């Protein structure tokens, strides 16, 4: 289904929850809404589903204006962060429920329920009640119910947030496969950048009720149009600083200077913002060298995450291997000037 | 979260509105009508303005029953609230005894008011009642039909017996909603039993306790059946509370005008006290 | 502060009538050093919460002893053990200010008010709570409340250990990161024994000096994050730690060397020749490279995760995951892979086969 929001705003009382938003989702694809809690992900989904009516603006589906059309009259399925199933129904009846409502024949229902239960590895659980299931199985049941309906628009509101880390990893791997053949437009809300990258598709970065940017997930990650978008799409937080450009040279405080890329040379002199992904700032190597004071070094199994104070900014270096530092130690870190993202004063990306 | 608007829903409220109109709003207006007029039957009315109100407010009879009422309500609240909290605190939180305790607690609430009055009347009879006879055999001079102190004591104890359960059940519901983590944290912090009550249990019970006190206040302020059956307002006028007095004026003497004025004043007093109490409690909440 | 020791600790919850007890904890023997940062890591139902409750004193184990600095505390109450705990859902005293919350454990112990003030201010400063000391605790955000919970443990000087029960569950993702670093920083500053329960490997690995991996009621491995990553003793550790987890593929052993679908896999040291049981070979996605010679594979999927790429490969029926850096290229024709011999290990019935080097 092609869903389009046209100049939609939404407010509750005096509080604006969604600022003027226009967004055309990619039909038949995974569309990810990425943003912190309260950035408006859930509200946008409720608007798309028809659970809320926009304060102003229109919502179009397949070329028809559906603003204000009740949710029952739309082909929509939704899965929530909390596992919502009918508590007194078995898994089988839970999955069958939307089909029964649609008035399908028993035989047809049985065939569909079994097919989707198989797909979601729920076959052994079909006769159990939700309270007898693990968290992962509960959410699989909810997903099966959304899938079996064959809805044109499937809304998934942080469906994996309450699952164990490893389960999340597995289910995240399966999800795109599950929806690949259905042709449904999927909207997936998440607050985790890595999850967005794993799911691929298209991503809208959200900040405080505004869509900052929408486009292919990988390209938004690599070339975010604004500094805001880069910040939303980074975990650990992206390293930022203000530099002063003079001719060919960029100066970061009194700490370090380097030659800017050629295209930036043509831009007027003055202040610019830079952003550098944590894994592009390394404790060893070549390129621009910055010295900083180490705040803390966290050592994971195969990588180290080092927080370092550079010219008053807290920067993060995320790197393979084990690098131990003492608290307050002065150390050098390196980055490649070409991996920096440069933004103008208004936070717009300078195309290089 | 916000709710979806659906204008059709308004039609579903209509039956309730009609019901409320017939059993509350229209009778209330009738009372208002009587309160400002004099009638001698035959639907002939004379405008009296605020005469009845002035008469009621000046009458010492009204003052006496209002004071009696305030003392009674104050006494039962002072007994029932701490007692209810205390019982709720000692009730088991898990295990098979929970349902047993809950049923036992609910029993007095299931008994009709007039039956409660009759039960206590028999129970307290000085000659044959278990309570009355026992007290007298211990040498305590007890007779609720003749002595004001006995009558008061019996009425108060009856109300405590009948209604403490309500406070217990509401407080128990409040206590059950406290996660175990809180108690564990308090143990870790070395908190005393009193500190646990003061800083964990009481704050978490505050909302239900507010409701419980409001309910008990309104109910006891309007108490009629039980003392009417038990003492009939006597001996003398010593247990004549507001509603008993009102019925005496309205039906005993058939002074409809003063009775109507009295009802309205009575109603406003209840409303005012409830509003004041609720506002104070909720203001604390917001701070 | 104390050294914590578990001696033959086992625990079973009371079973339904007529059934054998099922042990939620099967035989734990551990010594945890004073001042260490430990993480208990495992999936739901692995027994980590049971173990935590045994440490805190909420549960008495059905068998065995727990000792703090050599003193048997198995039957001691929660309060007597001098333990502090931060719960999954923040516990604060709603009606008190932040200051009073932090002072609460000290006032309960009848400490002099001027000492209380000094201590509270010091801890508030460490936790960046100084500006909110006068606020009511109920008005703070979830991460602020968790800091208060932690602070109530830190103000006391008599605490043996601080326990954390999945403390970041209700914290916003972008704040999780900050709070996690704060915990680590505090541990480095004050060196108190900290025990952190979680199912999240990232939290466990970044927080702890020693990670205790639990699976099905037993401790499968205790080690530093690096040990767990480089030398998983059990296939479960390999799978659970690392994202994606270790590849575990069936193999046979021929002359001390593992063979996978007729492809001999070089390993650093030959293993014992006569092994009985289910044999598998484990290698992490990070330790697989493309090579001219090796196992031929089909590339099923390439995921671009920004910093690195995850490749899903197939050889016959077996799926193998592989991790490449963002700038590494993928061969277009007849891709072949090789496992790093130093990082390839044979597992028998799930447990690593130690190299038969010394006979």
PDB file of N, CA and C in Angstrom, chain C residues 226-292:
ATOM      1  N   UNK C 226      37.472 -10.572  27.251  1.00  0.00           N
ATOM      2  CA  UNK C 226      38.360 -11.017  26.180  1.00  0.00           C
ATOM      3  C   UNK C 226      38.445 -12.543  26.137  1.00  0.00           C
ATOM      4  N   UNK C 227      38.571 -13.161  27.322  1.00  0.00           N
ATOM      5  CA  UNK C 227      38.611 -14.627  27.373  1.00  0.00           C
ATOM      6  C   UNK C 227      37.348 -15.241  26.801  1.00  0.00           C
ATOM      7  N   UNK C 228      36.217 -14.660  27.180  1.00  0.00           N
ATOM      8  CA  UNK C 228      34.951 -15.214  26.709  1.00  0.00           C
ATOM      9  C   UNK C 228      34.838 -15.094  25.197  1.00  0.00           C
ATOM     10  N   UNK C 229      35.388 -14.010  24.687  1.00  0.00           N
ATOM     11  CA  UNK C 229      35.304 -13.814  23.250  1.00  0.00           C
ATOM     12  C   UNK C 229      36.278 -14.733  22.519  1.00  0.00           C
ATOM     13  N   UNK C 230      37.490 -14.792  22.994  1.00  0.00           N
ATOM     14  CA  UNK C 230      38.521 -15.548  22.273  1.00  0.00           C
ATOM     15  C   UNK C 230      38.549 -17.033  22.614  1.00  0.00           C
ATOM     16  N   UNK C 231      38.155 -17.390  23.828  1.00  0.00           N
ATOM     17  CA  UNK C 231      38.228 -18.806  24.222  1.00  0.00           C
ATOM     18  C   UNK C 231      36.939 -19.296  24.845  1.00  0.00           C
ATOM     19  N   UNK C 232      35.850 -19.323  24.096  1.00  0.00           N
ATOM     20  CA  UNK C 232      34.607 -19.825  24.703  1.00  0.00           C
ATOM     21  C   UNK C 232      34.753 -21.298  25.060  1.00  0.00           C
ATOM     22  N   UNK C 233      34.429 -21.629  26.301  1.00  0.00           N
ATOM     23  CA  UNK C 233      34.585 -23.017  26.738  1.00  0.00           C
ATOM     24  C   UNK C 233      33.408 -23.886  26.324  1.00  0.00           C
ATOM     25  N   UNK C 234      32.308 -23.225  26.006  1.00  0.00           N
ATOM     26  CA  UNK C 234      31.106 -23.972  25.664  1.00  0.00           C
ATOM     27  C   UNK C 234      30.496 -23.315  24.429  1.00  0.00           C
ATOM     28  N   UNK C 235      29.841 -24.115  23.587  1.00  0.00           N
ATOM     29  CA  UNK C 235      29.234 -23.525  22.374  1.00  0.00           C
ATOM     30  C   UNK C 235      28.212 -22.465  22.752  1.00  0.00           C
ATOM     31  N   UNK C 236      27.572 -22.622  23.943  1.00  0.00           N
ATOM     32  CA  UNK C 236      26.588 -21.614  24.348  1.00  0.00           C
ATOM     33  C   UNK C 236      27.249 -20.251  24.552  1.00  0.00           C
ATOM     34  N   UNK C 237      28.427 -20.254  25.161  1.00  0.00           N
ATOM     35  CA  UNK C 237      29.141 -18.991  25.389  1.00  0.00           C
ATOM     36  C   UNK C 237      29.476 -18.360  24.038  1.00  0.00           C
ATOM     37  N   UNK C 238      29.931 -19.202  23.118  1.00  0.00           N
ATOM     38  CA  UNK C 238      30.262 -18.707  21.787  1.00  0.00           C
ATOM     39  C   UNK C 238      29.064 -18.095  21.099  1.00  0.00           C
ATOM     40  N   UNK C 239      27.920 -18.761  21.267  1.00  0.00           N
ATOM     41  CA  UNK C 239      26.693 -18.277  20.616  1.00  0.00           C
ATOM     42  C   UNK C 239      26.175 -17.028  21.303  1.00  0.00           C
ATOM     43  N   UNK C 240      26.209 -17.029  22.649  1.00  0.00           N
ATOM     44  CA  UNK C 240      25.544 -15.953  23.394  1.00  0.00           C
ATOM     45  C   UNK C 240      26.352 -14.670  23.383  1.00  0.00           C
ATOM     46  N   UNK C 241      27.673 -14.805  23.376  1.00  0.00           N
ATOM     47  CA  UNK C 241      28.509 -13.612  23.383  1.00  0.00           C
ATOM     48  C   UNK C 241      29.020 -13.371  21.971  1.00  0.00           C
ATOM     49  N   UNK C 242      28.926 -12.149  21.543  1.00  0.00           N
ATOM     50  CA  UNK C 242      29.287 -11.816  20.177  1.00  0.00           C
ATOM     51  C   UNK C 242      28.019 -11.654  19.362  1.00  0.00           C
ATOM     52  N   UNK C 243      28.070 -10.746  18.417  1.00  0.00           N
ATOM     53  CA  UNK C 243      26.883 -10.473  17.618  1.00  0.00           C
ATOM     54  C   UNK C 243      27.309 -10.258  16.167  1.00  0.00           C
ATOM     55  N   UNK C 244      27.023 -11.168  15.254  1.00  0.00           N
ATOM     56  CA  UNK C 244      26.366 -12.461  15.459  1.00  0.00           C
ATOM     57  C   UNK C 244      27.247 -13.405  16.265  1.00  0.00           C
ATOM     58  N   UNK C 245      26.641 -14.437  16.837  1.00  0.00           N
ATOM     59  CA  UNK C 245      27.376 -15.386  17.676  1.00  0.00           C
ATOM     60  C   UNK C 245      28.303 -16.266  16.871  1.00  0.00           C
ATOM     61  N   UNK C 246      29.024 -17.123  17.614  1.00  0.00           N
ATOM     62  CA  UNK C 246      29.982 -18.024  16.970  1.00  0.00           C
ATOM     63  C   UNK C 246      29.259 -19.003  16.042  1.00  0.00           C
ATOM     64  N   UNK C 247      29.908 -19.323  14.911  1.00  0.00           N
ATOM     65  CA  UNK C 247      29.390 -20.378  14.040  1.00  0.00           C
ATOM     66  C   UNK C 247      29.680 -21.714  14.694  1.00  0.00           C
ATOM     67  N   UNK C 248      28.675 -22.542  14.811  1.00  0.00           N
ATOM     68  CA  UNK C 248      28.880 -23.887  15.342  1.00  0.00           C
ATOM     69  C   UNK C 248      28.423 -24.860  14.261  1.00  0.00           C
ATOM     70  N   UNK C 249      29.389 -25.594  13.699  1.00  0.00           N
ATOM     71  CA  UNK C 249      29.034 -26.480  12.586  1.00  0.00           C
ATOM     72  C   UNK C 249      29.490 -27.912  12.876  1.00  0.00           C
ATOM     73  N   UNK C 250      28.708 -28.891  12.451  1.00  0.00           N
ATOM     74  CA  UNK C 250      29.049 -30.280  12.740  1.00  0.00           C
ATOM     75  C   UNK C 250      30.350 -30.682  12.046  1.00  0.00           C
ATOM     76  N   UNK C 251      31.100 -31.572  12.669  1.00  0.00           N
ATOM     77  CA  UNK C 251      32.345 -32.006  12.044  1.00  0.00           C
ATOM     78  C   UNK C 251      32.672 -33.438  12.471  1.00  0.00           C
ATOM     79  N   UNK C 252      33.660 -33.996  11.847  1.00  0.00           N
ATOM     80  CA  UNK C 252      34.240 -35.247  12.307  1.00  0.00           C
ATOM     81  C   UNK C 252      35.700 -34.945  12.623  1.00  0.00           C
ATOM     82  N   UNK C 253      36.342 -35.850  13.364  1.00  0.00           N
ATOM     83  CA  UNK C 253      37.752 -35.617  13.658  1.00  0.00           C
ATOM     84  C   UNK C 253      38.565 -36.744  13.026  1.00  0.00           C
ATOM     85  N   UNK C 254      39.530 -36.343  12.227  1.00  0.00           N
ATOM     86  CA  UNK C 254      40.371 -37.321  11.553  1.00  0.00           C
ATOM     87  C   UNK C 254      41.820 -37.039  11.913  1.00  0.00           C
ATOM     88  N   UNK C 255      42.418 -37.982  12.610  1.00  0.00           N
ATOM     89  CA  UNK C 255      43.810 -37.809  12.990  1.00  0.00           C
ATOM     90  C   UNK C 255      44.062 -36.536  13.793  1.00  0.00           C
ATOM     91  N   UNK C 256      43.164 -36.226  14.684  1.00  0.00           N
ATOM     92  CA  UNK C 256      43.359 -35.052  15.528  1.00  0.00           C
ATOM     93  C   UNK C 256      42.963 -33.753  14.859  1.00  0.00           C
ATOM     94  N   UNK C 257      42.454 -33.838  13.635  1.00  0.00           N
ATOM     95  CA  UNK C 257      42.107 -32.615  12.924  1.00  0.00           C
ATOM     96  C   UNK C 257      40.626 -32.637  12.524  1.00  0.00           C
ATOM     97  N   UNK C 258      39.909 -31.535  12.760  1.00  0.00           N
ATOM     98  CA  UNK C 258      38.484 -31.526  12.393  1.00  0.00           C
ATOM     99  C   UNK C 258      38.278 -31.469  10.884  1.00  0.00           C
ATOM    100  N   UNK C 259      37.231 -32.150  10.456  1.00  0.00           N
ATOM    101  CA  UNK C 259      36.876 -32.166   9.036  1.00  0.00           C
ATOM    102  C   UNK C 259      35.415 -31.772   8.928  1.00  0.00           C
ATOM    103  N   UNK C 260      35.148 -30.780   8.083  1.00  0.00           N
ATOM    104  CA  UNK C 260      33.767 -30.328   7.890  1.00  0.00           C
ATOM    105  C   UNK C 260      33.386 -30.560   6.436  1.00  0.00           C
ATOM    106  N   UNK C 261      32.409 -31.429   6.209  1.00  0.00           N
ATOM    107  CA  UNK C 261      31.954 -31.767   4.862  1.00  0.00           C
ATOM    108  C   UNK C 261      33.137 -31.986   3.916  1.00  0.00           C
ATOM    109  N   UNK C 262      33.999 -32.869   4.286  1.00  0.00           N
ATOM    110  CA  UNK C 262      35.177 -33.274   3.507  1.00  0.00           C
ATOM    111  C   UNK C 262      36.254 -32.200   3.411  1.00  0.00           C
ATOM    112  N   UNK C 263      36.045 -31.059   4.073  1.00  0.00           N
ATOM    113  CA  UNK C 263      37.094 -30.038   4.061  1.00  0.00           C
ATOM    114  C   UNK C 263      37.877 -30.099   5.365  1.00  0.00           C
ATOM    115  N   UNK C 264      39.135 -30.472   5.319  1.00  0.00           N
ATOM    116  CA  UNK C 264      39.911 -30.457   6.560  1.00  0.00           C
ATOM    117  C   UNK C 264      40.087 -29.018   7.037  1.00  0.00           C
ATOM    118  N   UNK C 265      39.939 -28.819   8.356  1.00  0.00           N
ATOM    119  CA  UNK C 265      40.076 -27.477   8.901  1.00  0.00           C
ATOM    120  C   UNK C 265      41.338 -27.415   9.738  1.00  0.00           C
ATOM    121  N   UNK C 266      42.291 -26.629   9.340  1.00  0.00           N
ATOM    122  CA  UNK C 266      43.510 -26.542  10.137  1.00  0.00           C
ATOM    123  C   UNK C 266      43.233 -25.912  11.499  1.00  0.00           C
ATOM    124  N   UNK C 267      43.787 -26.506  12.548  1.00  0.00           N
ATOM    125  CA  UNK C 267      43.709 -25.892  13.871  1.00  0.00           C
ATOM    126  C   UNK C 267      45.113 -25.827  14.463  1.00  0.00           C
ATOM    127  N   UNK C 268      45.255 -25.003  15.500  1.00  0.00           N
ATOM    128  CA  UNK C 268      46.578 -24.737  16.044  1.00  0.00           C
ATOM    129  C   UNK C 268      47.210 -25.990  16.635  1.00  0.00           C
ATOM    130  N   UNK C 269      46.416 -26.773  17.366  1.00  0.00           N
ATOM    131  CA  UNK C 269      46.952 -27.955  18.030  1.00  0.00           C
ATOM    132  C   UNK C 269      46.005 -29.113  17.787  1.00  0.00           C
ATOM    133  N   UNK C 270      46.515 -30.282  17.433  1.00  0.00           N
ATOM    134  CA  UNK C 270      45.621 -31.417  17.201  1.00  0.00           C
ATOM    135  C   UNK C 270      44.886 -31.800  18.485  1.00  0.00           C
ATOM    136  N   UNK C 271      43.673 -32.308  18.337  1.00  0.00           N
ATOM    137  CA  UNK C 271      42.894 -32.700  19.515  1.00  0.00           C
ATOM    138  C   UNK C 271      43.028 -34.202  19.738  1.00  0.00           C
ATOM    139  N   UNK C 272      42.610 -34.632  20.901  1.00  0.00           N
ATOM    140  CA  UNK C 272      42.581 -36.049  21.234  1.00  0.00           C
ATOM    141  C   UNK C 272      41.888 -36.842  20.138  1.00  0.00           C
ATOM    142  N   UNK C 273      42.470 -37.983  19.774  1.00  0.00           N
ATOM    143  CA  UNK C 273      41.923 -38.692  18.624  1.00  0.00           C
ATOM    144  C   UNK C 273      40.614 -39.425  18.936  1.00  0.00           C
ATOM    145  N   UNK C 274      40.536 -40.057  20.087  1.00  0.00           N
ATOM    146  CA  UNK C 274      39.335 -40.834  20.364  1.00  0.00           C
ATOM    147  C   UNK C 274      38.326 -40.031  21.182  1.00  0.00           C
ATOM    148  N   UNK C 275      37.453 -39.330  20.450  1.00  0.00           N
ATOM    149  CA  UNK C 275      36.418 -38.545  21.092  1.00  0.00           C
ATOM    150  C   UNK C 275      35.079 -39.206  20.813  1.00  0.00           C
ATOM    151  N   UNK C 276      34.252 -39.317  21.849  1.00  0.00           N
ATOM    152  CA  UNK C 276      32.901 -39.815  21.588  1.00  0.00           C
ATOM    153  C   UNK C 276      31.905 -38.751  22.020  1.00  0.00           C
ATOM    154  N   UNK C 277      30.820 -38.631  21.258  1.00  0.00           N
ATOM    155  CA  UNK C 277      29.829 -37.591  21.534  1.00  0.00           C
ATOM    156  C   UNK C 277      29.612 -36.763  20.283  1.00  0.00           C
ATOM    157  N   UNK C 278      28.754 -35.735  20.444  1.00  0.00           N
ATOM    158  CA  UNK C 278      28.462 -34.883  19.289  1.00  0.00           C
ATOM    159  C   UNK C 278      29.646 -33.943  19.061  1.00  0.00           C
ATOM    160  N   UNK C 279      30.224 -34.025  17.886  1.00  0.00           N
ATOM    161  CA  UNK C 279      31.401 -33.204  17.597  1.00  0.00           C
ATOM    162  C   UNK C 279      31.007 -31.999  16.738  1.00  0.00           C
ATOM    163  N   UNK C 280      31.518 -30.862  17.156  1.00  0.00           N
ATOM    164  CA  UNK C 280      31.242 -29.642  16.396  1.00  0.00           C
ATOM    165  C   UNK C 280      32.500 -28.796  16.353  1.00  0.00           C
ATOM    166  N   UNK C 281      32.556 -27.941  15.369  1.00  0.00           N
ATOM    167  CA  UNK C 281      33.657 -27.015  15.318  1.00  0.00           C
ATOM    168  C   UNK C 281      33.082 -25.607  15.462  1.00  0.00           C
ATOM    169  N   UNK C 282      33.771 -24.779  16.250  1.00  0.00           N
ATOM    170  CA  UNK C 282      33.269 -23.434  16.486  1.00  0.00           C
ATOM    171  C   UNK C 282      34.268 -22.393  16.010  1.00  0.00           C
ATOM    172  N   UNK C 283      33.773 -21.415  15.256  1.00  0.00           N
ATOM    173  CA  UNK C 283      34.636 -20.322  14.836  1.00  0.00           C
ATOM    174  C   UNK C 283      33.797 -19.056  14.739  1.00  0.00           C
ATOM    175  N   UNK C 284      34.344 -17.978  15.235  1.00  0.00           N
ATOM    176  CA  UNK C 284      33.605 -16.719  15.244  1.00  0.00           C
ATOM    177  C   UNK C 284      33.569 -16.091  13.849  1.00  0.00           C
ATOM    178  N   UNK C 285      32.474 -15.379  13.551  1.00  0.00           N
ATOM    179  CA  UNK C 285      32.359 -14.729  12.230  1.00  0.00           C
ATOM    180  C   UNK C 285      33.531 -13.775  11.965  1.00  0.00           C
ATOM    181  N   UNK C 286      34.118 -13.251  13.031  1.00  0.00           N
ATOM    182  CA  UNK C 286      35.226 -12.295  12.888  1.00  0.00           C
ATOM    183  C   UNK C 286      36.501 -12.978  12.426  1.00  0.00           C
ATOM    184  N   UNK C 287      36.575 -14.316  12.617  1.00  0.00           N
ATOM    185  CA  UNK C 287      37.823 -15.023  12.312  1.00  0.00           C
ATOM    186  C   UNK C 287      37.725 -15.851  11.040  1.00  0.00           C
ATOM    187  N   UNK C 288      36.879 -15.411  10.143  1.00  0.00           N
ATOM    188  CA  UNK C 288      36.770 -16.064   8.838  1.00  0.00           C
ATOM    189  C   UNK C 288      37.203 -15.049   7.784  1.00  0.00           C
ATOM    190  N   UNK C 289      38.005 -15.525   6.827  1.00  0.00           N
ATOM    191  CA  UNK C 289      38.448 -14.631   5.761  1.00  0.00           C
ATOM    192  C   UNK C 289      38.247 -15.277   4.403  1.00  0.00           C
ATOM    193  N   UNK C 290      38.147 -14.430   3.390  1.00  0.00           N
ATOM    194  CA  UNK C 290      38.147 -14.956   2.022  1.00  0.00           C
ATOM    195  C   UNK C 290      39.584 -15.337   1.664  1.00  0.00           C
ATOM    196  N   UNK C 291      39.717 -16.426   0.890  1.00  0.00           N
ATOM    197  CA  UNK C 291      41.053 -16.890   0.521  1.00  0.00           C
ATOM    198  C   UNK C 291      40.993 -17.525  -0.865  1.00  0.00           C
ATOM    199  N   UNK C 292      42.172 -17.761  -1.431  1.00  0.00           N
ATOM    200  CA  UNK C 292      42.217 -18.397  -2.750  1.00  0.00           C
ATOM    201  C   UNK C 292      41.841 -19.871  -2.636  1.00  0.00           C
TER     202      UNK C 292
END
